[in-house]
mmCIF file of C-alpha atoms in Angstrom:
data_model
loop_
_atom_site.group_PDB
_atom_site.id
_atom_site.type_symbol
_atom_site.label_atom_id
_atom_site.label_comp_id
_atom_site.label_asym_id
_atom_site.label_seq_id
_atom_site.Cartn_x
_atom_site.Cartn_y
_atom_site.Cartn_z
ATOM 1 C CA MET L 1 13.782 4.472 -6.831
ATOM 2 C CA THR L 2 12.679 0.811 -7.300
ATOM 3 C CA LYS L 3 15.585 -1.076 -5.647
ATOM 4 C CA PRO L 4 15.597 1.050 -2.468
ATOM 5 C CA ARG L 5 11.880 0.323 -2.080
ATOM 6 C CA LYS L 6 11.993 -3.385 -2.777
ATOM 7 C CA SER L 7 14.735 -3.647 -0.047
ATOM 8 C CA ARG L 8 12.426 -1.946 2.461
ATOM 9 C CA THR L 9 9.776 -4.072 1.390
ATOM 10 C CA VAL L 10 11.820 -7.536 2.062
ATOM 11 C CA VAL L 11 13.280 -5.988 5.303
ATOM 12 C CA SER L 12 9.690 -5.176 6.409
ATOM 13 C CA LEU L 13 8.602 -8.734 5.607
ATOM 14 C CA LEU L 14 11.449 -10.125 7.361
ATOM 15 C CA LEU L 15 10.799 -8.200 10.601
ATOM 16 C CA ASP L 16 6.979 -8.469 10.612
ATOM 17 C CA VAL L 17 6.805 -12.276 9.702
ATOM 18 C CA GLY L 18 10.174 -13.983 9.748
ATOM 19 C CA VAL L 19 11.120 -12.844 13.432
ATOM 20 C CA PRO L 20 7.926 -13.141 14.903
ATOM 21 C CA LEU L 21 7.690 -16.572 13.620
ATOM 22 C CA GLY L 22 11.381 -17.907 14.478
ATOM 23 C CA SER L 23 10.771 -16.109 17.782
ATOM 24 C CA TYR L 24 7.769 -17.975 18.975
ATOM 25 C CA TYR L 25 9.211 -21.155 18.062
ATOM 26 C CA LEU L 26 12.611 -20.272 19.771
ATOM 27 C CA LEU L 27 10.773 -18.950 22.860
ATOM 28 C CA LYS L 28 8.499 -22.111 22.996
ATOM 29 C CA GLY L 29 11.066 -24.644 22.178
ATOM 30 C CA ALA L 30 14.474 -23.302 23.782
ATOM 31 C CA PHE L 31 13.082 -21.574 26.841
ATOM 32 C CA GLY L 32 9.921 -23.461 27.497
ATOM 33 C CA MET L 33 7.299 -20.673 27.212
ATOM 34 C CA SER L 34 3.936 -21.384 27.082
ATOM 35 C CA ALA L 35 2.210 -21.177 23.626
ATOM 36 C CA VAL L 36 0.530 -18.066 24.975
ATOM 37 C CA ALA L 37 3.732 -16.343 26.490
ATOM 38 C CA ALA L 38 5.609 -17.389 23.309
ATOM 39 C CA LEU L 39 3.134 -15.831 20.843
ATOM 40 C CA GLY L 40 2.598 -12.698 23.088
ATOM 41 C CA TRP L 41 6.421 -12.143 23.110
ATOM 42 C CA SER L 42 6.800 -12.716 19.581
ATOM 43 C CA SER L 43 4.246 -10.047 18.847
ATOM 44 C CA VAL L 44 5.711 -7.071 20.408
ATOM 45 C CA GLY L 45 8.480 -6.429 17.633
ATOM 46 C CA PRO L 46 5.749 -5.724 14.955
ATOM 47 C CA LEU L 47 3.480 -4.136 17.380
ATOM 48 C CA LEU L 48 6.503 -1.886 18.294
ATOM 49 C CA ARG L 49 7.501 -1.185 14.476
ATOM 50 C CA THR L 50 3.542 -0.424 13.749
ATOM 51 C CA GLY L 51 3.574 2.078 16.525
ATOM 52 C CA TRP L 52 6.812 3.915 15.589
ATOM 53 C CA GLY L 53 5.459 4.128 11.939
ATOM 54 C CA VAL L 54 2.174 5.800 13.084
ATOM 55 C CA LEU L 55 4.396 8.319 15.533
ATOM 56 C CA ARG L 56 6.645 9.438 12.625
ATOM 57 C CA GLN L 57 4.154 10.068 10.231
ATOM 58 C CA ARG L 58 3.235 13.571 9.467
ATOM 59 C CA GLU L 59 -0.158 12.869 8.740
ATOM 60 C CA VAL L 60 -2.837 10.624 10.233
ATOM 61 C CA ASN L 61 -3.032 7.257 8.278
ATOM 62 C CA VAL L 62 -6.168 5.337 9.003
ATOM 63 C CA LEU L 63 -4.943 1.990 8.004
ATOM 64 C CA PRO L 64 -1.409 1.747 10.370
ATOM 65 C CA LEU L 65 -3.268 3.238 13.202
ATOM 66 C CA LEU L 66 -6.282 0.594 12.903
ATOM 67 C CA ILE L 67 -3.838 -2.426 12.562
ATOM 68 C CA LEU L 68 -1.892 -0.939 15.669
ATOM 69 C CA LEU L 69 -5.054 -0.573 17.860
ATOM 70 C CA ALA L 70 -6.557 -3.903 16.928
ATOM 71 C CA ASN L 71 -3.030 -5.676 17.309
ATOM 72 C CA LEU L 72 -3.127 -3.923 20.762
ATOM 73 C CA ALA L 73 -6.367 -4.983 21.821
ATOM 74 C CA GLY L 74 -6.247 -8.508 20.769
ATOM 75 C CA LEU L 75 -2.968 -8.800 22.435
ATOM 76 C CA LEU L 76 -4.453 -7.791 25.886
ATOM 77 C CA ILE L 77 -7.475 -10.096 25.200
ATOM 78 C CA GLY L 78 -5.326 -13.252 24.564
ATOM 79 C CA PHE L 79 -3.136 -12.396 27.779
ATOM 80 C CA GLY L 80 -6.096 -11.860 29.991
ATOM 81 C CA THR L 81 -7.982 -15.286 28.843
ATOM 82 C CA GLY L 82 -4.686 -17.097 28.528
ATOM 83 C CA ASP L 83 -6.145 -18.726 25.338
ATOM 84 C CA ALA L 84 -3.570 -19.444 22.750
ATOM 85 C CA ARG L 85 -6.316 -20.021 19.969
ATOM 86 C CA LEU L 86 -7.661 -16.493 20.812
ATOM 87 C CA MET L 87 -4.390 -15.095 20.240
ATOM 88 C CA LEU L 88 -3.979 -16.687 16.740
ATOM 89 C CA ALA L 89 -7.473 -15.613 15.941
ATOM 90 C CA LYS L 90 -6.652 -12.054 16.939
ATOM 91 C CA ASP L 91 -4.261 -11.930 13.795
ATOM 92 C CA SER L 92 -7.639 -13.234 11.753
ATOM 93 C CA ALA L 93 -9.525 -10.497 13.397
ATOM 94 C CA VAL L 94 -6.904 -7.649 12.573
ATOM 95 C CA THR L 95 -7.216 -8.803 8.871
ATOM 96 C CA SER L 96 -10.602 -8.848 8.714
ATOM 97 C CA LEU L 97 -11.387 -5.571 10.380
ATOM 98 C CA VAL L 98 -8.823 -3.984 7.907
ATOM 99 C CA GLY L 99 -10.367 -5.929 5.052
ATOM 100 C CA PHE L 100 -14.080 -4.340 6.248
ATOM 101 C CA ALA L 101 -12.609 -1.011 6.451
ATOM 102 C CA LEU L 102 -11.276 -0.995 3.137
ATOM 103 C CA LEU L 103 -14.605 -2.118 1.630
ATOM 104 C CA GLY L 104 -16.228 0.367 3.549
ATOM 105 C CA SER L 105 -13.723 3.019 2.147
ATOM 106 C CA VAL L 106 -14.494 1.868 -1.402
ATOM 107 C CA ALA L 107 -18.414 2.003 -0.929
ATOM 108 C CA LEU L 108 -17.624 5.669 0.453
ATOM 109 C CA GLY L 109 -15.362 6.465 -2.458
ATOM 110 C CA ARG L 110 -12.384 7.201 -0.511
ATOM 111 C CA PRO L 111 -10.349 4.163 -1.056
ATOM 112 C CA MET L 112 -7.982 3.670 1.943
ATOM 113 C CA MET L 113 -5.088 2.018 0.000
ATOM 114 C CA THR L 114 -4.586 5.365 -1.947
ATOM 115 C CA ALA L 115 -2.062 6.410 0.745
ATOM 116 C CA THR L 116 -0.012 3.177 -0.054
ATOM 117 C CA LEU L 117 -0.389 3.008 -3.840
ATOM 118 C CA LYS L 118 0.163 6.645 -4.669
ATOM 119 C CA PRO L 119 3.962 7.059 -3.731
ATOM 120 C CA TRP L 120 4.560 3.558 -5.850
ATOM 121 C CA LEU L 121 3.191 5.090 -8.879
ATOM 122 C CA VAL L 122 4.186 8.572 -8.387
ATOM 123 C CA LYS L 123 7.499 7.861 -7.678
ATOM 124 C CA GLY L 124 8.175 11.390 -6.415
ATOM 125 C CA ASP L 125 8.156 12.979 -9.781
ATOM 126 C CA ALA L 126 6.248 16.037 -10.330
ATOM 127 C CA CYS L 127 4.973 15.244 -13.491
ATOM 128 C CA ARG L 128 3.355 12.319 -12.362
ATOM 129 C CA GLU L 129 2.106 13.796 -9.115
ATOM 130 C CA ALA L 130 0.423 16.402 -11.359
ATOM 131 C CA ALA L 131 -0.917 13.852 -13.663
ATOM 132 C CA TRP L 132 -2.322 11.857 -10.737
ATOM 133 C CA GLY L 133 -4.075 14.879 -9.505
ATOM 134 C CA ARG L 134 -5.448 15.815 -12.982
ATOM 135 C CA LEU L 135 -6.670 12.212 -13.889
ATOM 136 C CA ARG L 136 -8.242 11.971 -10.199
ATOM 137 C CA ARG L 137 -10.451 15.002 -11.033
ATOM 138 C CA GLU L 138 -11.023 14.055 -14.627
ATOM 139 C CA SER L 139 -11.220 10.505 -15.487
ATOM 140 C CA PRO L 140 -13.725 8.194 -14.150
ATOM 141 C CA ALA L 141 -11.653 5.164 -15.529
ATOM 142 C CA PHE L 142 -8.826 6.135 -13.121
ATOM 143 C CA ARG L 143 -11.081 6.608 -10.122
ATOM 144 C CA LYS L 144 -12.872 3.276 -10.836
ATOM 145 C CA ALA L 145 -9.350 1.642 -10.883
ATOM 146 C CA GLU L 146 -8.268 3.243 -7.612
ATOM 147 C CA LEU L 147 -11.476 1.775 -6.202
ATOM 148 C CA ARG L 148 -10.894 -1.744 -7.438
ATOM 149 C CA PHE L 149 -7.253 -1.817 -6.062
ATOM 150 C CA SER L 150 -8.607 -1.143 -2.492
ATOM 151 C CA ALA L 151 -11.645 -3.569 -3.343
ATOM 152 C CA VAL L 152 -9.219 -6.461 -4.031
ATOM 153 C CA TRP L 153 -7.339 -5.968 -1.148
ATOM 154 C CA GLY L 154 -10.545 -5.616 0.886
ATOM 155 C CA VAL L 155 -11.790 -8.815 -0.282
ATOM 156 C CA ALA L 156 -8.727 -10.460 -0.048
ATOM 157 C CA PHE L 157 -8.079 -9.551 3.516
ATOM 158 C CA VAL L 158 -11.810 -10.676 4.494
ATOM 159 C CA GLY L 159 -11.226 -14.028 2.875
ATOM 160 C CA GLU L 160 -8.025 -14.805 4.705
ATOM 161 C CA CYS L 161 -9.754 -14.006 7.970
ATOM 162 C CA GLY L 162 -12.344 -16.887 7.179
ATOM 163 C CA VAL L 163 -9.390 -19.418 6.037
ATOM 164 C CA ARG L 164 -7.203 -18.755 9.321
ATOM 165 C CA ILE L 165 -10.189 -18.865 11.606
ATOM 166 C CA VAL L 166 -11.091 -22.399 10.479
ATOM 167 C CA GLY L 167 -7.628 -23.560 10.801
ATOM 168 C CA VAL L 168 -7.158 -22.040 14.493
ATOM 169 C CA TYR L 169 -9.870 -23.928 15.657
ATOM 170 C CA ALA L 170 -9.384 -27.267 13.436
ATOM 171 C CA LEU L 171 -5.531 -27.434 13.812
ATOM 172 C CA PRO L 172 -3.017 -27.643 16.641
ATOM 173 C CA VAL L 173 -1.470 -24.227 17.772
ATOM 174 C CA ASP L 174 1.912 -25.177 16.519
ATOM 175 C CA THR L 175 0.696 -26.098 13.319
ATOM 176 C CA MET L 176 -1.388 -22.928 12.621
ATOM 177 C CA VAL L 177 1.775 -20.497 13.672
ATOM 178 C CA TRP L 178 3.361 -21.263 10.444
ATOM 179 C CA LEU L 179 0.573 -22.292 8.524
ATOM 180 C CA GLY L 180 -1.129 -18.988 9.381
ATOM 181 C CA THR L 181 1.910 -17.095 7.950
ATOM 182 C CA VAL L 182 1.880 -19.416 4.708
ATOM 183 C CA VAL L 183 -1.966 -18.325 4.479
ATOM 184 C CA MET L 184 -1.259 -14.660 4.904
ATOM 185 C CA ILE L 185 1.654 -14.503 2.342
ATOM 186 C CA VAL L 186 -0.140 -16.635 -0.319
ATOM 187 C CA THR L 187 -2.974 -13.966 0.014
ATOM 188 C CA MET L 188 -0.870 -11.161 -0.268
ATOM 189 C CA LEU L 189 0.972 -12.646 -3.397
ATOM 190 C CA VAL L 190 -2.539 -13.198 -5.181
ATOM 191 C CA ALA L 191 -3.747 -9.928 -3.932
ATOM 192 C CA PHE L 192 -0.902 -8.054 -5.495
ATOM 193 C CA VAL L 193 -1.344 -9.864 -8.714
ATOM 194 C CA VAL L 194 -5.137 -9.112 -8.766
ATOM 195 C CA SER L 195 -4.956 -5.888 -7.804
ATOM 196 C CA GLY L 196 -1.951 -4.800 -10.053
ATOM 197 C CA ALA L 197 -4.073 -6.276 -13.196
ATOM 198 C CA LEU L 198 -7.317 -4.697 -12.057
ATOM 199 C CA GLY L 199 -6.217 -1.474 -10.242
ATOM 200 C CA ALA L 200 -2.500 -0.453 -10.207
ATOM 201 C CA GLY L 201 -1.474 -1.665 -13.832
ATOM 202 C CA PRO L 202 -4.321 0.317 -15.687
ATOM 203 C CA MET L 203 -3.439 3.386 -13.344
ATOM 204 C CA VAL L 204 0.203 3.393 -14.358
ATOM 205 C CA HIS L 205 -0.644 3.251 -18.096
ATOM 206 C CA MET L 206 -3.041 6.106 -17.565
ATOM 207 C CA ILE L 207 -0.420 8.151 -15.741
ATOM 208 C CA GLY L 208 2.237 7.364 -18.274
ATOM 209 C CA ALA L 209 -0.159 8.472 -21.162
ATOM 210 C CA ALA L 210 -1.010 11.801 -19.304
ATOM 211 C CA VAL L 211 2.467 12.684 -18.625
ATOM 212 C CA THR L 212 3.333 11.981 -22.321
ATOM 213 C CA MET L 213 0.170 14.088 -23.502
ATOM 214 C CA ASP L 214 1.692 16.962 -21.105
ATOM 215 C CA ASP L 215 5.145 16.729 -22.803
ATOM 216 C CA SER L 216 3.716 16.887 -26.377
ATOM 217 C CA ALA L 217 1.691 19.680 -25.128
ATOM 218 C CA ASP L 218 4.690 21.491 -23.905
ATOM 219 C CA ALA L 219 6.599 20.795 -26.973
ATOM 220 C CA LEU L 220 3.975 22.044 -29.162
ATOM 221 C CA ASN L 221 3.631 25.496 -27.246
ATOM 222 C CA ALA L 222 7.336 25.688 -27.269
ATOM 223 C CA LEU L 223 7.055 25.310 -30.941
ATOM 224 C CA ASP L 224 4.363 27.945 -31.363
ATOM 225 C CA VAL L 225 6.559 30.256 -29.500
ATOM 226 C CA VAL L 226 9.405 29.527 -31.941
ATOM 227 C CA VAL L 227 7.197 30.142 -34.600
ATOM 228 C CA GLU L 228 5.762 33.482 -33.449
ATOM 229 C CA VAL L 229 9.310 34.587 -32.846
ATOM 230 C CA LEU L 230 10.118 33.851 -36.114
ATOM 231 C CA GLU L 231 7.082 35.244 -37.836
ATOM 232 C CA ALA L 232 7.908 38.557 -35.617
ATOM 233 C CA GLU L 233 11.609 38.671 -36.916
ATOM 234 C CA LYS L 234 10.160 38.145 -40.449
ATOM 235 C CA ASN L 235 7.768 40.933 -40.095
ATOM 236 C CA SER L 236 10.287 43.158 -38.571
ATOM 237 C CA SER L 237 12.789 42.652 -41.176
ATOM 238 C CA LEU L 238 10.220 43.145 -43.898
ATOM 239 C CA VAL L 239 9.142 46.446 -42.344
ATOM 240 C CA GLY L 240 12.953 47.649 -42.384
ATOM 241 C CA SER L 241 13.251 46.851 -46.014
ATOM 242 C CA THR L 242 10.187 48.662 -46.700
ATOM 243 C CA HIS L 243 11.490 51.734 -45.063
ATOM 244 C CA ARG L 244 14.682 51.536 -46.803
#
């Protein structure tokens, strides 16, 4: 289960980050497009991928839908104004919007990152799924770790927006195209580490402990049944010998 997920993550990063970055420099350098046109066309692939992901989901996930709408609005504004820096700032606006939405969901006690986090921790296992549900109902520590996970990503996205906005209006467009990607990747790596330490890691341990306790309880119940059966057989034998 882990390897296919890691492979999908690598492919997603390549399609959503590597291809648009390479496309920008190819379209601008080899085909002579303007910075605005190159930025616009290089954004089409990730936009279509996000849209397809939203359409194929069986239930509405607010986070990808929010990203899709923000990207689409930013792209239209950028083409309408013809401002390459505004198109770059669009990416920062998307991350800040997502960041504030995540922080708002934490404040409301309904962390948005749960929809992304849960499949990674449950791994399609029925016992882990049951443990997740019980911990969410009964464990304040589990719910706090769940909130911390989304809060870390919210802070990371808002902070990344601030850094990139400064870069967009302080550095050349061609520089900021690749540097903005570097800032995004570094932000995600830091968020992965910190959210793992403060949120996902403790949740993994609590789920594992809950599953172990369930297994132990099942084993004890099975042992009790065996003991009851043996005692019943013993009592039956004693009754039979008494009658004889």
